[in-house]
Short mmCIF file of C-alpha atoms and ligand atoms in Angstrom, two decimals:
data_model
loop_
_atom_site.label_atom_id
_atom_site.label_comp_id
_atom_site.label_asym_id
_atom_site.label_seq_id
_atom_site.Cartn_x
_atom_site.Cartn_y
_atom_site.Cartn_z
CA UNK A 272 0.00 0.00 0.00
CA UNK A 273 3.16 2.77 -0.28
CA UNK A 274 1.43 4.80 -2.92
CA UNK A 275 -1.40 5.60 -0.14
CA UNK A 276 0.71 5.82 2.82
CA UNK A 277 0.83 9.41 4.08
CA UNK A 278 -0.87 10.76 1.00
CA UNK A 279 -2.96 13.66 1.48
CA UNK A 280 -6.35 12.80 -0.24
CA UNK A 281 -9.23 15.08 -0.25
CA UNK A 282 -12.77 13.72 -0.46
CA UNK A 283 -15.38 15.81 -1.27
CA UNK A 284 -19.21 14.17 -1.15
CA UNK A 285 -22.02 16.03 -3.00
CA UNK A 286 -25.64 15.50 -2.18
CA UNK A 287 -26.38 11.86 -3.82
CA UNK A 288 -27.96 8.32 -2.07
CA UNK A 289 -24.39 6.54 -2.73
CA UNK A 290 -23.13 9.37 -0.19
CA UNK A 291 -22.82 6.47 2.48
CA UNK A 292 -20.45 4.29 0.30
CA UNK A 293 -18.08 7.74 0.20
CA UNK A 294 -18.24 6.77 4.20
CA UNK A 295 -16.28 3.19 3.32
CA UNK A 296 -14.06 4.74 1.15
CA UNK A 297 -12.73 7.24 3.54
CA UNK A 298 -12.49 4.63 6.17
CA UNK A 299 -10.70 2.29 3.39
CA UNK A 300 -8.56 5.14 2.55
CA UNK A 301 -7.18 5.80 6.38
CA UNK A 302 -6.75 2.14 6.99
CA UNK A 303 -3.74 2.07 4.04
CA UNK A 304 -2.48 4.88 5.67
CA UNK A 305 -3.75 7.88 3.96
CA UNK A 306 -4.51 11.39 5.90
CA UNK A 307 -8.34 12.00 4.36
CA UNK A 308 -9.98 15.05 4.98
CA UNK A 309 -13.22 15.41 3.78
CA UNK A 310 -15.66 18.51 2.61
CA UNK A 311 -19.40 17.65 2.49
CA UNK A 312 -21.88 19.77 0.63
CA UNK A 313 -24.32 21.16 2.18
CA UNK A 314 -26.64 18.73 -0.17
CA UNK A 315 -24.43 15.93 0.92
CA UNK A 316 -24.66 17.06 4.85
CA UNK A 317 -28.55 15.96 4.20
CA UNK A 318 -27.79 11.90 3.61
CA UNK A 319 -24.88 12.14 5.58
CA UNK A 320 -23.43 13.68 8.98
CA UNK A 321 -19.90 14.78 9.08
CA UNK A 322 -19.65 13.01 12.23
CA UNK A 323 -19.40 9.71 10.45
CA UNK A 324 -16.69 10.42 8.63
CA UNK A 325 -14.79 11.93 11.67
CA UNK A 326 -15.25 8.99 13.29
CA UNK A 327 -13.32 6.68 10.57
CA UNK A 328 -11.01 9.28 9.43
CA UNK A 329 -9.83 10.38 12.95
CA UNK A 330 -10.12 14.36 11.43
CA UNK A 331 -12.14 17.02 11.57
CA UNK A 332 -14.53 16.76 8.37
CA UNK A 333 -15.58 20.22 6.60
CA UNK A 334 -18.84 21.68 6.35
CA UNK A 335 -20.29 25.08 4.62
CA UNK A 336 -20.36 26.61 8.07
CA UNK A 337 -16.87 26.15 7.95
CA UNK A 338 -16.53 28.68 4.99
CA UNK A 339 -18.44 31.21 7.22
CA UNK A 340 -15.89 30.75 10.24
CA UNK A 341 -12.91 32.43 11.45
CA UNK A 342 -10.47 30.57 8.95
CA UNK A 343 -12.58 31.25 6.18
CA UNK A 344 -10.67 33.07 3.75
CA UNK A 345 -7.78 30.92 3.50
CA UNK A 346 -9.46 27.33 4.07
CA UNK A 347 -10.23 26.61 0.94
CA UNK A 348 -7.20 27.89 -0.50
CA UNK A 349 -5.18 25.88 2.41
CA UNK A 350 -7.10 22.56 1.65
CA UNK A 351 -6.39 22.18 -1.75
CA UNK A 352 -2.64 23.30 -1.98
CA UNK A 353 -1.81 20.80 0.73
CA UNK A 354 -3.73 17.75 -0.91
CA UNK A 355 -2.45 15.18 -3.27
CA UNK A 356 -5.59 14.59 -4.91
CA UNK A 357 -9.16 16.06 -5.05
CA UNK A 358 -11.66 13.00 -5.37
CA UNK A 359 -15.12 13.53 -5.56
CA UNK A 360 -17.32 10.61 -4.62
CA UNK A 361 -20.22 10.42 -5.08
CA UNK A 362 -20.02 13.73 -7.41
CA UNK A 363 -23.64 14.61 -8.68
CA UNK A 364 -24.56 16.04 -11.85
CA UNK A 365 -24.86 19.37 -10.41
CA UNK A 366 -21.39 19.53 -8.96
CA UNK A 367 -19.99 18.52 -12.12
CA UNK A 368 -21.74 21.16 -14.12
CA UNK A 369 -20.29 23.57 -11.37
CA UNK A 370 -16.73 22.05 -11.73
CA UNK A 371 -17.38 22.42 -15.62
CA UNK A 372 -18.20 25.93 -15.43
CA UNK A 373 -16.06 27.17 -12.65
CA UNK A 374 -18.70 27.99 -10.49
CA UNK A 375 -17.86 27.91 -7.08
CA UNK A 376 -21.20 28.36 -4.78
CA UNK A 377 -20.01 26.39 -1.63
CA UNK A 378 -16.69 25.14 0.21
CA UNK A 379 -16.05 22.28 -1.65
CA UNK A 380 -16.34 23.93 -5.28
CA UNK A 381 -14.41 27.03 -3.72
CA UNK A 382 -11.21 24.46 -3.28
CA UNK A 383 -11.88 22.68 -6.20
CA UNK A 384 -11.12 25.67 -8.47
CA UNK A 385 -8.57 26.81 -5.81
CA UNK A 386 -7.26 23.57 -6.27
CA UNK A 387 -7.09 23.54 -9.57
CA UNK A 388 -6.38 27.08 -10.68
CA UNK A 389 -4.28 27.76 -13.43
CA UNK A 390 -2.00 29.86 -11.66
CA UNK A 391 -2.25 28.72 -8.20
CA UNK A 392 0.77 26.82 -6.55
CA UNK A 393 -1.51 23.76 -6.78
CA UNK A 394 -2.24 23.44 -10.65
CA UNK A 395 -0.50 19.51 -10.32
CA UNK A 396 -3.38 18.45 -7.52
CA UNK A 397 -4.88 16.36 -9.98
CA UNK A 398 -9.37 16.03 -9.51
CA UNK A 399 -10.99 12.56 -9.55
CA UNK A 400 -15.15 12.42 -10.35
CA UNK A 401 -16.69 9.59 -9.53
CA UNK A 402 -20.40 10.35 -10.97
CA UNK A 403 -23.20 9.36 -9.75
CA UNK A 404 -26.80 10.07 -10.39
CA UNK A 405 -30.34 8.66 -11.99
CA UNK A 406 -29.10 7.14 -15.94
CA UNK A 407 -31.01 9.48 -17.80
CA UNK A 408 -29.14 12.70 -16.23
CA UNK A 409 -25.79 10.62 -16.63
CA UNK A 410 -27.11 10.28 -20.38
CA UNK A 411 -27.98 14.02 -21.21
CA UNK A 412 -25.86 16.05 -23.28
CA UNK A 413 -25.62 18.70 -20.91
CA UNK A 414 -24.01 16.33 -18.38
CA UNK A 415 -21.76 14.59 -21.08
CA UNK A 416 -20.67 17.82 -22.64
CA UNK A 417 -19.39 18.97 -19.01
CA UNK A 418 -17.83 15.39 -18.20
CA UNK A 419 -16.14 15.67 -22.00
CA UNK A 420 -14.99 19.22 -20.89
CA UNK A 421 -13.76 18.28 -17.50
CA UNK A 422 -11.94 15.36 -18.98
CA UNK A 423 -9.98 17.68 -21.70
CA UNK A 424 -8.96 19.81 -18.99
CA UNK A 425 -6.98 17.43 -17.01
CA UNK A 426 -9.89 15.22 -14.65
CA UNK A 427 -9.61 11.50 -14.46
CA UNK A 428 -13.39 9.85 -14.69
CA UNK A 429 -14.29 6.95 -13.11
CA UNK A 430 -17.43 5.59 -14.01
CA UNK A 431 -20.48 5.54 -13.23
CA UNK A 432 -21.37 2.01 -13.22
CA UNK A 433 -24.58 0.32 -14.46
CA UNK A 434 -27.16 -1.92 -12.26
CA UNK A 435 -30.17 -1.08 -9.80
CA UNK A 436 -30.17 3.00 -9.38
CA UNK A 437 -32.41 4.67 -6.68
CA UNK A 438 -34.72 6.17 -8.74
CA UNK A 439 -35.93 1.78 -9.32
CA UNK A 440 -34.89 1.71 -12.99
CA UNK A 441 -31.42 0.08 -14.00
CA UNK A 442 -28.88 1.76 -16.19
CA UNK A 443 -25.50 3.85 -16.08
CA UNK A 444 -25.08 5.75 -12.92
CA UNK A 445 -24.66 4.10 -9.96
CA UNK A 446 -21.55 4.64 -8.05
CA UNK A 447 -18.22 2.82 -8.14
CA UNK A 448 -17.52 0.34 -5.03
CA UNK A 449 -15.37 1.64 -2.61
CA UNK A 450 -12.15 -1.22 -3.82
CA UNK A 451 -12.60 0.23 -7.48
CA UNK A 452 -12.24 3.66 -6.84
CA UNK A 453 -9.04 3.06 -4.46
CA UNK A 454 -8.02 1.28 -7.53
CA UNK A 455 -8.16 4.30 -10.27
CA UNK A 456 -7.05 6.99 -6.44
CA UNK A 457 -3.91 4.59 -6.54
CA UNK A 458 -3.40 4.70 -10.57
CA UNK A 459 -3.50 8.43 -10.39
CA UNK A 460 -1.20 8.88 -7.54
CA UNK A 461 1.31 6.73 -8.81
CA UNK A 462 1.48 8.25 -12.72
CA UNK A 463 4.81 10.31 -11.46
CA UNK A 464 6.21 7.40 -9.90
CA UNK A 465 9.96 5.88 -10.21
CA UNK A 466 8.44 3.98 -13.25
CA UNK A 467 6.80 6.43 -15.06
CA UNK A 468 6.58 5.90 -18.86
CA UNK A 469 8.32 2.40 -18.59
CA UNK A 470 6.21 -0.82 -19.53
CA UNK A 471 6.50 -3.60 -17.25
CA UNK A 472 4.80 -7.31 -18.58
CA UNK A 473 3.91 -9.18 -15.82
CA UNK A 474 2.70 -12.77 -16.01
CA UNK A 475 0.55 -14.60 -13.63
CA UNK A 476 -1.05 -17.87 -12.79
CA UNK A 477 -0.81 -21.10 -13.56
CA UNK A 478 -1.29 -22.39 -17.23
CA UNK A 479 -3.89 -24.79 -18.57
CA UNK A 480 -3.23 -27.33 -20.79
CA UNK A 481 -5.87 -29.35 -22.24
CA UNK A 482 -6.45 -33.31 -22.31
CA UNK A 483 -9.93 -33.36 -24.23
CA UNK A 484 -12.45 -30.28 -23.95
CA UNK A 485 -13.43 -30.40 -20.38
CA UNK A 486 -10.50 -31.59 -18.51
CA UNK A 487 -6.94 -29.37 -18.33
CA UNK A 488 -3.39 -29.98 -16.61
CA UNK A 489 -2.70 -27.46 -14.53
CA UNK A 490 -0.94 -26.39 -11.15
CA UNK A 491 -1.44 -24.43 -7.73
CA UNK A 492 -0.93 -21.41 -8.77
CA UNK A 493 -3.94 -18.35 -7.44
CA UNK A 494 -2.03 -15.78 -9.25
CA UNK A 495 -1.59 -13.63 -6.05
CA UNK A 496 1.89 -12.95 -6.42
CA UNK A 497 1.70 -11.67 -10.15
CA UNK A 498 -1.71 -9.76 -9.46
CA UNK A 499 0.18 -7.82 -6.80
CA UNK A 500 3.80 -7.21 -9.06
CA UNK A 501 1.41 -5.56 -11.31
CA UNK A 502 -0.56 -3.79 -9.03
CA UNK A 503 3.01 -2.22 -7.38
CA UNK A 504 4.32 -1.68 -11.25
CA UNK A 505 1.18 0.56 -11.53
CA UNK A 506 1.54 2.18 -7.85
CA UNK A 507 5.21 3.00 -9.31
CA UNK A 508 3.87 4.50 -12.40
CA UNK A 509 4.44 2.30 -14.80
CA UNK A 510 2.19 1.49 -17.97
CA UNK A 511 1.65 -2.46 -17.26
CA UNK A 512 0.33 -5.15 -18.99
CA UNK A 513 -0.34 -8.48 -17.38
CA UNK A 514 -0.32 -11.62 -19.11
CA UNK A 515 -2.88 -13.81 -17.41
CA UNK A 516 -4.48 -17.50 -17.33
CA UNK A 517 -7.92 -17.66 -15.75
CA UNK A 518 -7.73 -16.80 -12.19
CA UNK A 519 -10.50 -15.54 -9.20
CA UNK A 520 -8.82 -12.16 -8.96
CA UNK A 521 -9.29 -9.37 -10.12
CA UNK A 522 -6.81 -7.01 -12.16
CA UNK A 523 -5.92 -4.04 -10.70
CA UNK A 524 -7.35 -0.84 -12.24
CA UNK A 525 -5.80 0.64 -15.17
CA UNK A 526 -3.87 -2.54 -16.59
CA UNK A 527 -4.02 -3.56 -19.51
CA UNK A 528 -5.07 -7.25 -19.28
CA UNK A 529 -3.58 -10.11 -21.78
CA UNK A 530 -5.90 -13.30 -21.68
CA UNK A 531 -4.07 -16.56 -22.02
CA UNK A 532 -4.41 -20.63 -21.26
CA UNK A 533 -1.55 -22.26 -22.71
CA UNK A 534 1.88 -22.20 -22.12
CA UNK A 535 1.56 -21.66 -25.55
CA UNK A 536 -0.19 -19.11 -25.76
CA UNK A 537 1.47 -17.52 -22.56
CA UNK A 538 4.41 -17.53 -24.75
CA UNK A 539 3.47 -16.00 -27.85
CA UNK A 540 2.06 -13.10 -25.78
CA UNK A 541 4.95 -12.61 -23.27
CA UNK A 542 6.75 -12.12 -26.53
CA UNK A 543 4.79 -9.92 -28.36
CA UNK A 544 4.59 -7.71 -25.18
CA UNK A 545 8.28 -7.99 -24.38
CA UNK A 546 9.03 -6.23 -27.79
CA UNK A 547 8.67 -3.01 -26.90
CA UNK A 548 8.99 -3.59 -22.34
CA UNK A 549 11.44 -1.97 -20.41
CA UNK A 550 11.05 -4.90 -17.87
CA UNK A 551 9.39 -8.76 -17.54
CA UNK A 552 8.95 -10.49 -14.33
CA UNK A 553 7.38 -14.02 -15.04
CA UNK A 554 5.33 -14.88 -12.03
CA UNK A 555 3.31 -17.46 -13.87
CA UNK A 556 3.59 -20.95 -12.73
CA UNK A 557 4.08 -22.48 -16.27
CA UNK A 558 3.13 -26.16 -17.05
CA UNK A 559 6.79 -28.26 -17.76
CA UNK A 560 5.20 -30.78 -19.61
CA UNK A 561 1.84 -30.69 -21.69
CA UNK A 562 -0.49 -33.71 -23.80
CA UNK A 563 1.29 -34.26 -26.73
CA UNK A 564 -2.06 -34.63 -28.13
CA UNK A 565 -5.09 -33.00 -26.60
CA UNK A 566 -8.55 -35.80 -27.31
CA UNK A 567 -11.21 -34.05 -29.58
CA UNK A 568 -13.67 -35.33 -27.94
CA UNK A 569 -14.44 -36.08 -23.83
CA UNK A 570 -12.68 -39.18 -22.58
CA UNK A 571 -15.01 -41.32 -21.54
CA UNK A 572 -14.41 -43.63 -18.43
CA UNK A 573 -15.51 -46.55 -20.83
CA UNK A 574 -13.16 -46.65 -23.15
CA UNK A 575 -10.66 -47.31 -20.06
CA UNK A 576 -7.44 -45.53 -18.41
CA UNK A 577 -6.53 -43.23 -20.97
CA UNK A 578 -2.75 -43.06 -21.98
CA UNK A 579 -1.13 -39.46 -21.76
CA UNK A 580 2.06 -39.12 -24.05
CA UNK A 581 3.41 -35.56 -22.78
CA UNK A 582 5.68 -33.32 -23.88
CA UNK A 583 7.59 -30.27 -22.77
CA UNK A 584 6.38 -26.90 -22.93
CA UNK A 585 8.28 -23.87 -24.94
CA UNK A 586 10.85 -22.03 -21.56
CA UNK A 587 9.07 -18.84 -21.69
CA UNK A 588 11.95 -16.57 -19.70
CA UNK A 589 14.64 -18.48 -21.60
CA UNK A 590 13.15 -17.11 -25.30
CA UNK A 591 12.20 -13.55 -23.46
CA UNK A 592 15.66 -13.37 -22.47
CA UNK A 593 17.29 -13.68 -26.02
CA UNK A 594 18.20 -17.48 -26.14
CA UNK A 595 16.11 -18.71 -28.79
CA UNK A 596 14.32 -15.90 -30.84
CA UNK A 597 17.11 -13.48 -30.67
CA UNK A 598 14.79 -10.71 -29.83
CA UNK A 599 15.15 -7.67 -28.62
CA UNK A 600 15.05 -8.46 -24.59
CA UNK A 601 13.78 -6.05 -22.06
CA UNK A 602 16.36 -4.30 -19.97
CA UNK A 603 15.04 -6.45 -17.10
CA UNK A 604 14.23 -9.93 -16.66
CA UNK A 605 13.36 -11.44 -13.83
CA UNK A 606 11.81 -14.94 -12.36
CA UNK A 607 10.40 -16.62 -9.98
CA UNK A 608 11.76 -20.13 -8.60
CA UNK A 609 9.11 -21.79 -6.65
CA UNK A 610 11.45 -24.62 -4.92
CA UNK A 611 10.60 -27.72 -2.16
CA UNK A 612 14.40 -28.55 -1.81
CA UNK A 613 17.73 -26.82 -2.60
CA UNK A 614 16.29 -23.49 -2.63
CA UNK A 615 19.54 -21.25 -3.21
CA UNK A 616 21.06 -24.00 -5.54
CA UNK A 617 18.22 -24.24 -7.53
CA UNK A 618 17.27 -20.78 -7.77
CA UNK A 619 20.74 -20.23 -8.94
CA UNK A 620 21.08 -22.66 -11.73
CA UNK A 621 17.68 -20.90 -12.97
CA UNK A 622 19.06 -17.40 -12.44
CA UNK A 623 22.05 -18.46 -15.10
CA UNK A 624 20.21 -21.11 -17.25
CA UNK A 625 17.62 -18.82 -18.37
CA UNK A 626 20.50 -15.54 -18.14
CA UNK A 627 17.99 -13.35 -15.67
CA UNK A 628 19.06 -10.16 -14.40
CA UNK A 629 17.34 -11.83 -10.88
CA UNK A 630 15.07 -14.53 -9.34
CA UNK A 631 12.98 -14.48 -6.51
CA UNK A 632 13.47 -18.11 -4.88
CA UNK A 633 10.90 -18.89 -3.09
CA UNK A 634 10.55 -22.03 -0.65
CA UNK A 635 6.73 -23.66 -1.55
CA UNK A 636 7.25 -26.81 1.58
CA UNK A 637 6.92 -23.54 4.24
CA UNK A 638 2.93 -23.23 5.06
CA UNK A 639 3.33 -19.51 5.30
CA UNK A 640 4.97 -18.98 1.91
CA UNK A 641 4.13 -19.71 -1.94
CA UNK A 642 1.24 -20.97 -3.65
CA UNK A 643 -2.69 -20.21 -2.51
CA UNK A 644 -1.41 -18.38 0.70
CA UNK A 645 -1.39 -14.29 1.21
CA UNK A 646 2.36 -14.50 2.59
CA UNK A 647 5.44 -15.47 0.40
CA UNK A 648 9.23 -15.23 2.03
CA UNK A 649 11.29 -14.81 -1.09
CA UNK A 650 14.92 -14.47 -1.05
CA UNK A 651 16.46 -12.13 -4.30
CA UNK A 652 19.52 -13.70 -6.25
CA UNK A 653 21.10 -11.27 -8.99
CA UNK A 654 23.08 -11.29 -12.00
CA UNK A 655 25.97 -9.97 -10.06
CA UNK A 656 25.94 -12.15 -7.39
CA UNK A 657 24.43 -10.29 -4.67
CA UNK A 658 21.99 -12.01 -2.45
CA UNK A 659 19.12 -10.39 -0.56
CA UNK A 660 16.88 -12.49 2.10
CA UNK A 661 13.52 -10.64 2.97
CA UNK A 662 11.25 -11.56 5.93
CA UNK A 663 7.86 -13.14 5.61
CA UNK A 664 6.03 -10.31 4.69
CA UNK A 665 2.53 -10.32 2.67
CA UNK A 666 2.38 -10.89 -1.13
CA UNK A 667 1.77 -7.03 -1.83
CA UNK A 668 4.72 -5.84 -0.02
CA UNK A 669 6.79 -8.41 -1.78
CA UNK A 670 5.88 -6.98 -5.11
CA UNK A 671 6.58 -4.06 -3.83
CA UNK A 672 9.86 -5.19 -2.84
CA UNK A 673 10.37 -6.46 -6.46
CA UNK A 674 9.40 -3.39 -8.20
CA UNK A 675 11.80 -0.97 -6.27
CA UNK A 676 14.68 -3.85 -7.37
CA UNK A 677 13.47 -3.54 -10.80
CA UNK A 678 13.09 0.38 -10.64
CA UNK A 679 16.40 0.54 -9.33
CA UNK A 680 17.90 -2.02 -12.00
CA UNK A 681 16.20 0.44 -15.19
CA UNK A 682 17.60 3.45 -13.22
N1 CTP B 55 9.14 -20.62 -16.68
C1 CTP B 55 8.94 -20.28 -18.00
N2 CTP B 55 8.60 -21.23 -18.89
C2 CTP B 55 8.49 -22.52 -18.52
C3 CTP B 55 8.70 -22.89 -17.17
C4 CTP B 55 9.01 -21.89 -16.28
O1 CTP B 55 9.05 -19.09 -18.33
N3 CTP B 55 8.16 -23.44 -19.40
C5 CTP B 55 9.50 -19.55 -15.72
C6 CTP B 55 8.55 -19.38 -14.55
O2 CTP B 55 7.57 -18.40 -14.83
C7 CTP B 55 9.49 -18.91 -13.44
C8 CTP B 55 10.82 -19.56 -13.78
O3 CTP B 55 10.74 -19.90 -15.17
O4 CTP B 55 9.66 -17.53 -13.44
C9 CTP B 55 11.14 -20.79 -13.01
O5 CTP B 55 10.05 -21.67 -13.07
P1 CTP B 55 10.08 -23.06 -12.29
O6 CTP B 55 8.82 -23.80 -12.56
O7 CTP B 55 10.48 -22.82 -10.87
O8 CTP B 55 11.31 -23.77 -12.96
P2 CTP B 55 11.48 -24.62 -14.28
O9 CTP B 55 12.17 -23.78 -15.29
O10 CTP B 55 10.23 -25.27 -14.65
O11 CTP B 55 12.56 -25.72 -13.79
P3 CTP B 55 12.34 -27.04 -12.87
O12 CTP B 55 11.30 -27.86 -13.56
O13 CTP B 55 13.68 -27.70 -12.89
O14 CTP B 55 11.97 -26.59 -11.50
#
């Protein structure tokens, strides 16, 4: 969670129904470590108190009688320079005409064009809208034409979404869950991070290889590990694309998401991303061995114990890495070796079989560490040598772990 810790968000709530998920968020927000302070219309003060939200942000929440007070001239002026982010969740269609427009009527639209002022101090603080609102005002031109304006000046947009809306009729307009819009906070925080403008690949998962239609060879592999590498890429600012088999999770916001089954197909896609990447870390747990022959049709328990001639799978990292295709290899390559005995040894051979600039060895007997669990105790092996152990720590702060490495390697 580094991208959050410490940040200075500001959440601003409007006057919509979906006011109480802006409630979660906030609470989300502080729990990873961000300072929140939040400014409630005085529409918003009517579904809401700001009492709630000092209660799970631990600070003083602001009202419009704030704007009225003794620190009135410079609070909104004093809010938004200090913040690294203006969200607005839920924003209505009202506020975002205002924001369109540069009206500023109350304290939150006050800050938001402080905020956001050409020639204030604070031009960078960049403004997320999260709309919501019935699907027929989301629809009108005169909300799209001020979303479209907003947009070209800089905003970041995230959503609505469709489903159930208030009003009893379905459509486009309901607000973004709490975990999706800490998703697209996170993507904007982290666009002038350490690997801003770089593309990572990151693969993740185990692959699939078929027998006959319904029935696949496959491994342990939840795909936690790579999820999270590309999650941290993104929280460092890079433009990421993961290379994925089918999995439960789901991919962070604002990757750009490669579908795959096969070895195979993992293959051709790692690649055809790697072409142009500035850095490849293959998390994917790939099959060794597939059917030499996948059956057309189900095998059926009549026709007896079937006979499986297999055959090897194509060594992804060993053709990303220049062996056999003679590509162009990214500047950084980097493994995983998911070992039950001779961890180091292992990892080691791996590190200069398949010529990676490091591997992450990881030891999959320990209960606490590897495959299906949310811990992983990983110890680094580079190119040069060096050796770094880390703790047990949990899957997300190992990819973060990896990132910096891989930062630091580009750098
Ligand atoms: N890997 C790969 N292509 C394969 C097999 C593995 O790119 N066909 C990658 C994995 O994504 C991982 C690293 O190679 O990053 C090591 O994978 P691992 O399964 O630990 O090792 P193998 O190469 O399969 O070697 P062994 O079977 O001896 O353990």
């Amino acid at each position: 969670m580094s991208v959050l810790k410490d940040k200075r968000i500001l959440l601003g709530v409007t006057g919509s129904i979906a006011a109480f998920k802006a409630a979660d968020l906030a609470s989300k927000l502080t729990q990873m470590d961000a300072q929140v302070d939040v400014i409630l219309t005085p529409a918003a003060e009517k579904f809401i108190t700001p009492l709630t939200f000092q209660s799970v942000t631990g600070r003083r929440a602001f009202t419009e009688s704030d704007l009225w007070g003794g620190e009135a001239h410079v609070l909104h002026v004093g809010l938004g320079r200090s913040a690294d982010i203006l969200v607005i969740a839920p924003c209505t269609a009202n506020t975002i005409a205002k924001l369109a427009h540069g009206e500023a009527d109350n304290l939150l639209t006050i800050t938001a064009l402080a905020a956001r002022g050409e020639r204030s101090r604070t031009a960078q603080c960049p403004l997320l809208i999260a709309p919501a609102m019935d699907g027929g005002m989301f629809d009108h031109p005169a909300t799209q034409e001020n979303l479209a304006r907003l947009k070209e000046r800089g905003a970041y947009i995230a959503g609505p979404a469709e489903g159930h809306l208030a009003s009893g009729l379905a459509g486009k307009g309901r607000l973004i869950e709490p975990a999706e819009l800490i998703g697209h906070i996170r993507f904007v925080l982290g666009r002038k991070g350490r690997l801003a403008a770089k593309k990572v690949v990151v693969s993740a998962g185990g692959t699939q290889e078929p027998l006959d239609p319904v029935r696949v060879l496959t491994n342990k592999s939840s795909g936690k590990q790579g999820y999270a590498l590309a999650q941290a890429a993104l929280d460092a600012g890079a433009n990421v694309t993961l290379i994925t088999t089918p999995t439960s999770l789901t991919p962070p916001v604002g990757v750009c998401v490669v579908n795959v089954q096969t070895a195979k197909e993992m293959m051709n896609a790692v690649l055809k991303e790697s072409a142009d990447a500035d850095a490849l870390i293959m998390a994917a747990a790939v099959a060794d061995f597939r059917p030499k022959q996948a059956a057309g049709n189900k095998m059926k328990k009549r026709d007896g114990i079937p006979q499986i001639e297999l055959e090897e799978t194509e060594d992804i990292l060993e053709a990303a890495a220049g062996q056999k295709s003679g590509m162009k290899r990214p500047r950084v390559v980097a493994g995983f070796a998911a070992e039950s005995r001779d961890l180091l040894e292992n990892a080691g051979e791996k590190l200069e079989s398949k010529k990676l600039d490091f591997i992450a060895a990881n030891d999959i007997s320990s209960k606490d560490a590897g495959f299906s669990v949310e811990t992983n105790r990983v110890t680094l092996l580079f190119a040069n040598g060096k050796q770094e152990s880390l703790p047990l720590m949990s899957k997300a702060e190992v990819a973060d772990a990896i990132i910096e490495r891989v930062a630091a390697l580009l750098e």
